[in-house]
Coordinates of C-alpha atoms and ligand atoms in Angstrom, one line a residue:
M1 CA 0.0 0.0 0.0
Q2 CA 2.8 2.4 0.9
S3 CA 4.6 2.2 -2.5
N4 CA 1.3 2.3 -4.3
S5 CA 0.3 5.3 -2.4
L6 CA 3.4 7.2 -3.5
T7 CA 2.7 6.3 -7.1
R8 CA -0.9 7.4 -6.6
R9 CA 0.1 10.6 -5.0
T10 CA 2.4 11.5 -7.9
A11 CA -0.4 10.7 -10.3
L12 CA -2.9 12.8 -8.5
A13 CA -0.5 15.7 -8.1
A14 CA -0.6 15.9 -11.9
T15 CA -4.4 16.7 -11.9
G16 CA -5.7 20.2 -12.2
A17 CA -7.5 19.8 -8.9
A18 CA -4.4 19.0 -7.1
V19 CA -2.5 21.9 -8.6
A20 CA -5.3 24.3 -7.7
A21 CA -5.4 22.8 -4.2
A22 CA -1.7 23.1 -3.6
S23 CA -1.6 26.7 -4.7
S24 CA -4.6 27.9 -2.8
L25 CA -4.2 26.3 0.6
S26 CA -1.7 26.8 3.4
T27 CA 0.1 23.5 3.4
K28 CA 1.7 21.5 6.1
P29 CA 4.7 19.2 5.3
L30 CA 3.8 16.3 3.0
R31 CA 3.4 13.2 5.1
A32 CA 1.3 10.1 5.5
Q33 CA -0.9 10.3 8.6
S34 CA -1.1 7.3 10.9
K35 CA -3.9 4.8 10.1
T36 CA -7.2 5.3 11.8
D37 CA -10.5 3.4 11.8
V38 CA -12.5 5.9 9.8
V39 CA -11.6 9.1 7.8
V40 CA -14.5 11.4 7.3
I41 CA -14.2 13.8 4.4
G42 CA -16.0 17.1 4.9
A43 CA -16.9 18.9 8.2
G44 CA -20.4 19.8 7.2
L45 CA -23.4 18.6 9.2
S46 CA -23.5 15.1 7.5
G47 CA -19.8 14.4 8.0
L48 CA -19.7 15.7 11.6
N49 CA -22.8 13.7 12.5
A50 CA -21.3 10.5 11.1
A51 CA -18.1 11.2 13.0
M52 CA -19.9 11.8 16.3
L53 CA -22.0 8.7 16.0
L54 CA -18.9 6.5 15.1
E55 CA -16.9 8.0 18.0
E56 CA -19.8 7.2 20.4
Q57 CA -19.4 3.6 19.3
G58 CA -15.7 3.5 20.0
Y59 CA -14.3 4.1 16.5
K60 CA -11.2 6.2 16.0
V61 CA -12.2 8.9 13.6
Q62 CA -10.3 11.7 11.8
V63 CA -12.4 14.4 10.1
I64 CA -10.7 16.3 7.3
E65 CA -12.0 19.5 5.7
G66 CA -11.0 21.4 2.6
R67 CA -12.0 24.9 3.7
D68 CA -10.4 26.9 6.5
R69 CA -13.5 26.5 8.6
V70 CA -16.1 23.8 9.5
G71 CA -19.8 24.0 8.7
G72 CA -19.8 23.7 4.9
R73 CA -23.1 25.0 3.6
L74 CA -23.9 26.5 7.0
L75 CA -22.4 29.9 6.8
S76 CA -23.3 32.7 9.2
L77 CA -22.3 36.2 8.3
R78 CA -21.0 37.4 11.7
D79 CA -19.9 40.8 10.4
I80 CA -23.5 41.8 9.7
P81 CA -26.1 42.7 12.3
G82 CA -28.2 39.7 13.4
N83 CA -25.6 37.2 11.9
P84 CA -27.7 36.5 8.7
E85 CA -27.3 33.1 7.2
A86 CA -25.8 32.8 3.7
G87 CA -26.4 29.0 3.9
G88 CA -28.9 26.8 5.8
N89 CA -31.5 29.0 7.6
G90 CA -34.5 27.5 9.3
I91 CA -34.9 24.5 11.5
G92 CA -38.6 23.3 11.6
S93 CA -40.3 21.5 14.5
G94 CA -39.9 18.1 12.8
Y95 CA -36.1 18.3 12.5
G96 CA -35.7 15.6 15.1
R97 CA -31.9 15.1 14.6
M98 CA -31.1 18.8 14.5
I99 CA -33.1 19.6 17.6
D100 CA -31.6 16.6 19.4
I101 CA -28.0 17.8 18.6
V102 CA -28.6 21.4 19.6
E103 CA -30.1 20.3 22.8
R104 CA -27.3 17.8 23.6
L105 CA -24.7 20.4 22.8
G106 CA -26.5 23.2 24.7
I107 CA -26.7 25.6 21.8
P108 CA -29.0 28.6 22.5
M109 CA -31.7 28.9 19.8
L110 CA -34.0 31.7 18.6
N111 CA -37.5 30.8 17.5
S112 CA -38.4 33.4 14.8
A113 CA -41.7 31.7 13.7
G114 CA -44.1 34.3 12.4
R115 CA -41.5 37.0 11.8
A116 CA -41.5 36.3 8.1
Q117 CA -45.1 37.2 7.9
I118 CA -44.8 40.6 9.7
T119 CA -44.7 42.4 6.4
P120 CA -46.0 40.9 3.1
F121 CA -44.0 40.2 -0.1
E122 CA -44.9 43.0 -2.5
L123 CA -44.5 42.5 -6.2
Y124 CA -42.3 44.7 -8.4
L125 CA -42.8 44.1 -12.1
D126 CA -41.3 46.3 -14.8
G127 CA -40.5 48.9 -12.1
E128 CA -44.0 49.0 -10.8
R129 CA -44.9 48.2 -7.2
I130 CA -48.1 46.1 -7.0
S131 CA -49.5 45.7 -3.6
A132 CA -51.3 42.5 -2.4
E133 CA -54.6 44.3 -2.6
Q134 CA -54.0 45.5 -6.1
W135 CA -52.8 42.2 -7.5
P136 CA -56.0 40.2 -7.9
T137 CA -57.5 42.7 -10.3
H138 CA -54.3 44.2 -11.7
A139 CA -53.7 44.3 -15.5
R140 CA -50.5 42.3 -15.1
N141 CA -52.3 39.5 -13.4
I142 CA -52.5 36.9 -16.2
L143 CA -53.1 33.9 -13.9
P144 CA -55.9 31.4 -14.4
E145 CA -59.1 32.5 -12.6
A146 CA -58.7 30.0 -9.8
Y147 CA -55.2 31.4 -9.0
K148 CA -55.8 35.1 -9.5
A149 CA -55.9 35.8 -5.7
F150 CA -52.5 34.2 -5.1
S151 CA -49.2 36.0 -5.4
P152 CA -47.2 34.5 -8.3
R153 CA -44.6 33.0 -6.0
L154 CA -47.2 30.9 -4.2
V155 CA -48.8 29.5 -7.3
P156 CA -46.3 26.6 -7.8
L157 CA -46.7 25.6 -4.2
V158 CA -50.5 25.6 -4.4
L159 CA -50.5 23.7 -7.7
L160 CA -48.0 21.1 -6.5
R161 CA -50.0 20.6 -3.3
Q162 CA -53.2 20.2 -5.2
T163 CA -51.7 17.7 -7.6
N164 CA -49.4 15.7 -5.3
P165 CA -49.9 12.0 -6.2
L166 CA -47.7 10.6 -3.4
A167 CA -49.6 8.9 -0.6
S168 CA -46.5 9.4 1.6
F169 CA -43.7 11.8 0.7
E170 CA -41.2 8.9 1.2
D171 CA -42.7 7.2 -1.8
W172 CA -40.6 9.5 -3.9
Y173 CA -37.7 7.0 -3.8
D174 CA -39.9 4.0 -4.6
A175 CA -39.6 2.6 -8.1
K176 CA -43.3 2.7 -8.5
S177 CA -43.2 6.5 -8.5
K178 CA -41.2 6.6 -11.8
P179 CA -44.3 7.8 -13.8
H180 CA -44.3 10.9 -11.6
D181 CA -40.6 11.8 -12.3
I182 CA -41.7 14.3 -14.9
S183 CA -41.0 18.0 -15.3
V184 CA -42.7 20.7 -13.3
Y185 CA -43.4 22.3 -16.7
D186 CA -45.5 19.3 -17.7
V187 CA -47.5 19.5 -14.4
F188 CA -48.2 23.2 -15.2
K189 CA -49.2 22.3 -18.8
N190 CA -51.3 19.3 -17.8
N191 CA -53.2 21.8 -15.6
G192 CA -53.9 24.3 -18.3
F193 CA -51.2 26.9 -17.6
T194 CA -49.8 28.9 -20.6
D195 CA -46.0 29.5 -21.0
E196 CA -46.5 33.1 -20.0
Q197 CA -48.2 32.0 -16.7
I198 CA -45.4 29.5 -16.1
D199 CA -42.8 32.2 -16.7
L200 CA -44.4 34.5 -14.2
T201 CA -45.1 32.0 -11.5
Y202 CA -42.1 29.6 -11.7
N203 CA -39.3 30.9 -13.9
L204 CA -39.2 34.5 -12.7
N205 CA -37.7 33.6 -9.3
V206 CA -37.3 29.9 -9.5
P207 CA -37.9 28.0 -6.2
Y208 CA -35.6 25.2 -7.5
G209 CA -33.6 24.6 -10.7
T210 CA -33.3 27.2 -13.4
S211 CA -36.7 26.7 -15.0
A212 CA -39.8 24.6 -14.8
H213 CA -38.3 22.4 -17.5
D214 CA -35.3 21.2 -15.6
I215 CA -36.8 20.3 -12.3
S216 CA -38.4 17.0 -11.3
A217 CA -42.0 17.3 -10.1
L218 CA -41.3 14.1 -8.1
M219 CA -38.7 16.0 -6.1
M220 CA -41.1 18.9 -5.7
W221 CA -43.9 16.6 -4.5
F222 CA -41.5 15.0 -2.0
N223 CA -40.5 18.4 -0.9
D224 CA -44.1 19.5 -0.5
G225 CA -45.0 16.5 1.7
W226 CA -41.8 16.7 3.7
V227 CA -42.2 20.5 4.4
A228 CA -45.8 19.9 5.5
S229 CA -44.6 17.1 7.8
M230 CA -41.9 19.4 9.3
E231 CA -44.5 22.0 10.3
G232 CA -46.6 20.1 12.8
G233 CA -47.8 21.6 16.1
E234 CA -46.7 25.0 17.2
P235 CA -45.0 27.1 14.5
V236 CA -41.3 26.7 14.9
Q237 CA -38.5 28.4 12.9
L238 CA -35.3 27.8 14.9
S239 CA -31.9 29.2 14.3
A240 CA -28.8 29.3 16.5
I241 CA -28.2 32.6 18.3
G242 CA -24.8 33.7 17.0
G243 CA -25.6 32.0 13.7
N244 CA -26.3 28.4 12.6
M245 CA -22.6 27.8 12.1
T246 CA -22.4 27.6 15.9
I247 CA -24.0 24.1 15.5
P248 CA -21.2 22.4 13.4
E249 CA -18.6 24.3 15.4
A250 CA -19.9 22.7 18.6
M251 CA -20.1 19.3 16.9
A252 CA -16.5 19.6 15.8
K253 CA -15.5 20.6 19.3
A254 CA -17.2 17.6 20.7
L255 CA -15.0 15.2 18.7
S256 CA -11.9 13.8 20.5
S257 CA -9.5 14.7 17.7
E258 CA -9.4 18.1 16.0
V259 CA -10.8 18.5 12.5
H260 CA -7.9 18.9 10.1
I261 CA -8.9 22.0 8.0
G262 CA -7.3 23.1 4.8
R263 CA -7.1 19.5 3.5
Q264 CA -8.6 19.6 0.0
V265 CA -9.2 16.0 -1.0
V266 CA -8.3 15.1 -4.6
G267 CA -8.4 11.3 -4.6
I268 CA -9.7 8.3 -2.7
R269 CA -8.4 4.8 -3.1
S270 CA -10.0 1.6 -1.7
D271 CA -8.7 -2.0 -1.7
D272 CA -8.8 -5.1 0.4
S273 CA -6.4 -3.6 3.0
G274 CA -8.4 -0.4 3.6
A275 CA -8.6 3.1 2.1
E276 CA -6.4 6.1 1.4
V277 CA -7.5 9.7 1.0
V278 CA -5.1 11.9 -0.9
C279 CA -5.1 15.7 -0.5
G280 CA -3.9 18.3 -2.9
D281 CA -1.1 19.3 -0.6
G282 CA 0.2 15.7 -0.7
T283 CA -1.1 14.6 2.7
V284 CA -2.3 11.0 2.7
Y285 CA -4.8 9.7 5.3
K286 CA -5.2 5.9 5.8
A287 CA -8.1 4.2 7.3
D288 CA -10.1 1.0 7.3
R289 CA -13.1 3.0 6.0
V290 CA -13.9 6.4 4.5
V291 CA -17.0 8.5 4.8
C292 CA -17.2 10.9 1.9
S293 CA -19.7 13.8 2.4
L294 CA -18.5 15.8 -0.6
P295 CA -21.2 17.6 -2.7
L296 CA -21.8 16.0 -6.1
P297 CA -20.2 18.8 -8.2
V298 CA -17.0 18.5 -6.1
M299 CA -16.9 14.7 -6.6
R300 CA -16.6 15.4 -10.3
Y301 CA -13.0 16.4 -9.7
I302 CA -12.1 13.6 -7.3
K303 CA -10.2 10.6 -8.6
F304 CA -11.7 7.4 -7.3
D305 CA -9.7 4.2 -7.5
P306 CA -11.2 1.8 -8.4
Y307 CA -13.6 3.8 -10.7
L308 CA -17.1 4.3 -9.4
P309 CA -19.9 2.1 -10.9
S310 CA -21.2 3.7 -14.0
V311 CA -24.7 4.7 -12.8
M312 CA -23.2 6.4 -9.8
A313 CA -20.5 8.1 -11.9
K314 CA -23.2 9.3 -14.3
G315 CA -25.3 10.7 -11.4
I316 CA -22.3 12.5 -10.0
A317 CA -21.6 14.0 -13.5
L318 CA -25.2 15.0 -14.3
V319 CA -27.3 15.9 -11.2
P320 CA -27.3 19.7 -11.2
Y321 CA -26.8 21.9 -8.1
F322 CA -29.0 25.0 -7.7
P323 CA -27.4 28.2 -8.8
M324 CA -27.9 30.7 -5.9
T325 CA -26.2 34.0 -5.2
Q326 CA -27.2 36.2 -2.3
V327 CA -26.4 39.9 -1.8
H328 CA -26.5 40.8 1.9
L329 CA -27.7 44.4 2.5
V330 CA -27.7 46.7 5.5
A331 CA -30.0 49.7 5.5
K332 CA -28.5 52.8 7.0
E333 CA -32.0 54.1 7.6
P334 CA -35.3 52.1 7.5
F335 CA -36.4 53.4 4.1
W336 CA -39.5 51.2 4.2
E337 CA -40.8 53.5 7.0
A338 CA -40.3 56.5 4.7
D339 CA -42.4 55.1 1.8
G340 CA -44.7 53.0 3.9
W341 CA -44.1 49.9 1.7
S342 CA -43.0 46.5 2.8
P343 CA -39.2 45.7 3.0
D344 CA -40.0 42.2 1.6
M345 CA -40.1 42.3 -2.2
W346 CA -40.6 39.8 -5.1
T347 CA -39.0 41.5 -8.1
D348 CA -38.2 40.8 -11.7
T349 CA -34.7 42.3 -11.3
V350 CA -31.3 40.9 -10.3
A351 CA -32.3 41.6 -6.7
G352 CA -34.7 38.7 -7.1
H353 CA -36.5 37.9 -3.9
V354 CA -35.7 40.4 -1.1
I355 CA -36.2 39.1 2.4
A356 CA -36.1 41.3 5.5
N357 CA -34.2 39.4 8.2
R358 CA -35.4 39.9 11.8
H359 CA -32.7 38.2 13.9
N360 CA -32.8 40.2 17.2
V361 CA -33.4 38.1 20.2
D362 CA -35.6 40.6 22.0
N363 CA -37.4 42.4 19.2
T364 CA -38.6 41.9 15.7
D365 CA -36.8 44.9 14.0
V366 CA -35.3 44.3 10.6
T367 CA -31.6 43.5 11.2
S368 CA -30.5 43.2 7.5
L369 CA -32.0 42.4 4.0
T370 CA -31.0 39.5 1.8
A371 CA -31.5 39.7 -2.0
W372 CA -31.8 36.1 -3.2
A373 CA -30.9 35.6 -6.8
R374 CA -31.8 32.1 -8.0
G375 CA -31.4 30.1 -11.2
F376 CA -30.6 32.2 -14.2
T377 CA -30.7 35.4 -12.1
A378 CA -27.9 34.0 -10.0
L379 CA -26.0 33.0 -13.2
Q380 CA -26.3 36.6 -14.4
L381 CA -24.8 38.0 -11.2
D382 CA -22.1 35.4 -11.3
Q383 CA -21.0 36.8 -14.7
V384 CA -19.7 40.0 -13.1
S385 CA -17.2 40.6 -10.3
P386 CA -18.4 40.4 -6.7
E387 CA -18.2 44.2 -6.4
E388 CA -20.0 44.8 -9.6
G389 CA -22.7 42.3 -8.5
K390 CA -23.3 44.2 -5.3
A391 CA -23.5 47.5 -7.1
W392 CA -25.8 46.0 -9.7
V393 CA -28.2 44.8 -7.1
I394 CA -28.2 48.1 -5.2
S395 CA -28.8 50.1 -8.4
E396 CA -31.8 47.9 -9.4
F397 CA -33.1 48.1 -5.9
E398 CA -32.9 51.9 -5.9
R399 CA -34.5 52.1 -9.3
I400 CA -37.6 50.2 -8.3
R401 CA -37.5 51.6 -4.7
P402 CA -36.5 55.3 -4.8
S403 CA -36.8 55.7 -1.0
A404 CA -33.8 53.3 -0.7
K405 CA -31.5 55.6 -2.7
G406 CA -28.2 56.1 -0.8
K407 CA -29.6 54.1 2.2
L408 CA -28.1 50.7 1.3
E409 CA -24.8 49.0 1.8
A410 CA -23.8 45.6 0.6
P411 CA -21.2 44.1 3.0
Q412 CA -21.4 40.6 1.5
I413 CA -22.2 38.7 -1.7
K414 CA -22.2 34.9 -1.7
S415 CA -22.3 32.8 -4.9
W416 CA -22.7 29.2 -4.0
L417 CA -22.0 28.2 -7.6
R418 CA -18.6 29.9 -7.5
D419 CA -17.8 28.3 -4.2
P420 CA -15.2 25.6 -5.1
F421 CA -16.2 23.5 -2.0
A422 CA -19.9 23.3 -3.0
N423 CA -20.3 24.4 -6.7
G424 CA -24.0 25.1 -6.0
D425 CA -26.6 25.4 -3.4
Y426 CA -27.9 21.8 -3.2
A427 CA -29.0 18.9 -5.5
V428 CA -31.9 19.8 -7.7
W429 CA -33.0 16.7 -9.6
E430 CA -34.0 17.0 -13.2
P431 CA -37.0 15.0 -14.6
G432 CA -36.1 11.3 -14.6
Q433 CA -33.0 11.7 -12.4
V434 CA -34.7 10.8 -9.1
T435 CA -35.6 7.3 -10.5
E436 CA -32.2 6.9 -12.3
F437 CA -29.7 8.1 -9.7
L438 CA -31.1 8.7 -6.2
H439 CA -30.4 5.2 -4.9
A440 CA -27.1 4.7 -6.8
I441 CA -25.3 7.8 -5.5
G442 CA -25.6 6.8 -1.9
Q443 CA -24.3 3.2 -2.3
P444 CA -21.0 2.2 -0.6
H445 CA -18.1 1.6 -3.0
G446 CA -15.5 -0.8 -1.5
N447 CA -14.5 0.8 1.8
I448 CA -16.0 4.2 0.9
H449 CA -19.4 5.2 2.3
F450 CA -21.2 8.3 1.0
C451 CA -23.3 10.8 2.8
G452 CA -24.5 14.4 2.3
E453 CA -27.9 16.0 1.8
H454 CA -28.0 14.7 -1.8
T455 CA -28.0 11.1 -0.5
A456 CA -30.9 11.6 2.0
L457 CA -34.1 9.7 1.3
S458 CA -36.5 10.8 4.0
N459 CA -35.5 14.4 4.7
R460 CA -34.1 17.4 3.0
G461 CA -31.8 20.3 3.9
M462 CA -30.0 20.2 7.3
E463 CA -32.1 17.3 8.5
G464 CA -31.4 15.4 5.3
A465 CA -27.7 16.0 5.9
M466 CA -28.0 14.6 9.4
E467 CA -30.0 11.6 8.2
S468 CA -27.4 10.8 5.6
G469 CA -24.5 11.0 8.1
E470 CA -26.4 8.7 10.4
R471 CA -27.0 6.2 7.6
A472 CA -23.3 6.2 6.6
A473 CA -22.2 5.6 10.3
F474 CA -24.7 2.7 10.6
E475 CA -23.4 1.2 7.4
I476 CA -19.9 1.1 8.9
M477 CA -21.1 -0.2 12.3
D478 CA -23.0 -3.0 10.3
T479 CA -19.8 -4.2 8.6
Ligands
FAD1 C1 -28.4 29.3 0.6 C2 -28.8 28.0 1.3 C3 -30.0 28.0 2.1 C4 -30.4 26.8 2.7 N1 -31.5 26.9 3.5 C5 -31.9 25.8 4.2 C6 -32.9 25.8 5.2 O1 -33.6 26.9 5.4 N2 -33.2 24.7 5.9 C7 -32.5 23.6 5.7 O2 -32.8 22.6 6.4 N3 -31.5 23.5 4.9 C8 -31.1 24.6 4.1 N4 -30.1 24.5 3.3 C9 -29.4 23.2 3.1 C10 -28.4 22.8 4.2 O3 -27.6 23.9 4.5 C11 -27.5 21.7 3.6 O4 -28.4 20.7 3.2 C12 -26.6 21.1 4.6 O5 -25.9 22.1 5.3 C13 -25.6 20.2 3.8 O6 -24.7 19.6 4.7 P1 -23.8 18.4 4.0 O7 -23.0 17.9 5.1 O8 -24.6 17.5 3.2 O9 -22.9 19.2 3.0 P2 -21.8 20.4 3.3 O10 -22.2 21.3 4.4 O11 -21.5 21.0 1.9 O12 -20.5 19.5 3.7 C14 -19.6 19.1 2.8 C15 -18.2 19.5 3.4 O13 -17.2 19.0 2.5 C16 -16.2 20.0 2.3 N5 -15.5 19.9 1.1 C17 -15.9 20.2 -0.2 N6 -14.9 19.8 -1.0 C18 -13.9 19.3 -0.4 C19 -12.7 18.7 -0.7 N7 -12.3 18.6 -2.0 N8 -11.9 18.2 0.3 C20 -12.3 18.3 1.6 N9 -13.4 18.8 2.0 C21 -14.2 19.3 1.0 C22 -17.0 21.3 2.3 O14 -16.2 22.4 2.6 C23 -18.0 21.0 3.4 O15 -17.6 21.4 4.7 C24 -29.6 25.7 2.6 C25 -28.4 25.7 1.9 C26 -28.0 26.8 1.3 C27 -26.7 26.9 0.5

């Protein structure tokens, strides 16, 4: 294994990924780490949950992470009032694993349920503000009669709820659901919507994917049933005080060995004697087993030896991740009090969907604003530099909202697509892909086990990540 690993390292060092990694990370001396029971790749929620569960069962675990921080797609912006989230936001009442971990680790949480409804989302189309009262009879309202009273952004949710064919949301991963793995566009069309209506309700500020054509209705129906199941009982919308990143930070701290950060993995090898993980800086980790929590687009650049099975490799290559770019804004003055309109906006500009964050512990004042650009709007913003992107969003904001002129600052812009450790927000399955790839991408390969939200079957988001880490840990315990 030793001589092979040197050959392997030399081969991997020749790859573009390794070169990029070596040039962008602060490197420690090249050396092979001593062998451990399990190496976990990625210190996001899924990898950390797997590591904690394995440690609890007596395994010796080493977590390695490519970034210079833990948390992955949990990213709290601690330099902005209220610590807005650039990644995972809300934890619902049904997030059993998440609630259990924050309780066990004693993390103080804020329940902001109801705050998102304090002010309504007002529509801005072609520079015109259209209030909720004006919308049902407004000339721009081209919706079918039965939907005219709904804001365009709610129409896909209403339609998908009305048409959901799944008896249980977990049926989405059952082979019998294959006939439902069609596009959201087809669902709209089958229910009499025109292309213009689909553009306004789905494509303008896509909830998932880049258009109704490239998103699986089966994924959306699963999402619909799952979200409903997460909302039972008292309304709950939890986030960690100090930012959700506090959660993975506490999880990492609870481990007996420190997470090795700045270790960008470029290759994973598995054979009868165990597994080796090779980093771009030349560090080699050896273990009996590996848990790989890497997002799918990142895995496209990882060299697996032996090669992954073809269906799995195809899924890794093809399942898209959601383009998402956020511009985080701070208002020097509450301009919404000056014009009397809502700070929450649904626009047809690059500012996309503007959400007023209310993250104070003791009051519901607006702490910051986030402009969410999704799908093609995110891709537009990603074409320009971060500073140009911030300026573009502010200028569009001020154009449609004159009272905001000179009142906005943009301390942060976050493109998830341009983030080399994520390359997108999360997996958004295209029509047909749930049936073809969902099971395959979570299967163990030799001594390599896979987790991450994209492999979760019964949950989504943070809870899905936790579920997947648990499943990977159980797979190892079962061997
Ligand atoms: C904008 C946004 C909003 C969201 N909103 C919500 C929400 O409201 N509710 C909800 O439940 N979920 C939400 N989510 C989803 C949730 O944040 C994710 O599902 C979850 O954090 C994913 O965890 P993970 O462990 O699967 O992946 P990750 O957190 O991505 O973990 C993978 C880890 O691998 C590391 N890594 C990547 N490449 C390498 C490499 N080459 N070598 C070594 N390490 C590497 C990464 O840095 C990362 O730490 C949101 C996500 C985003 C981005």
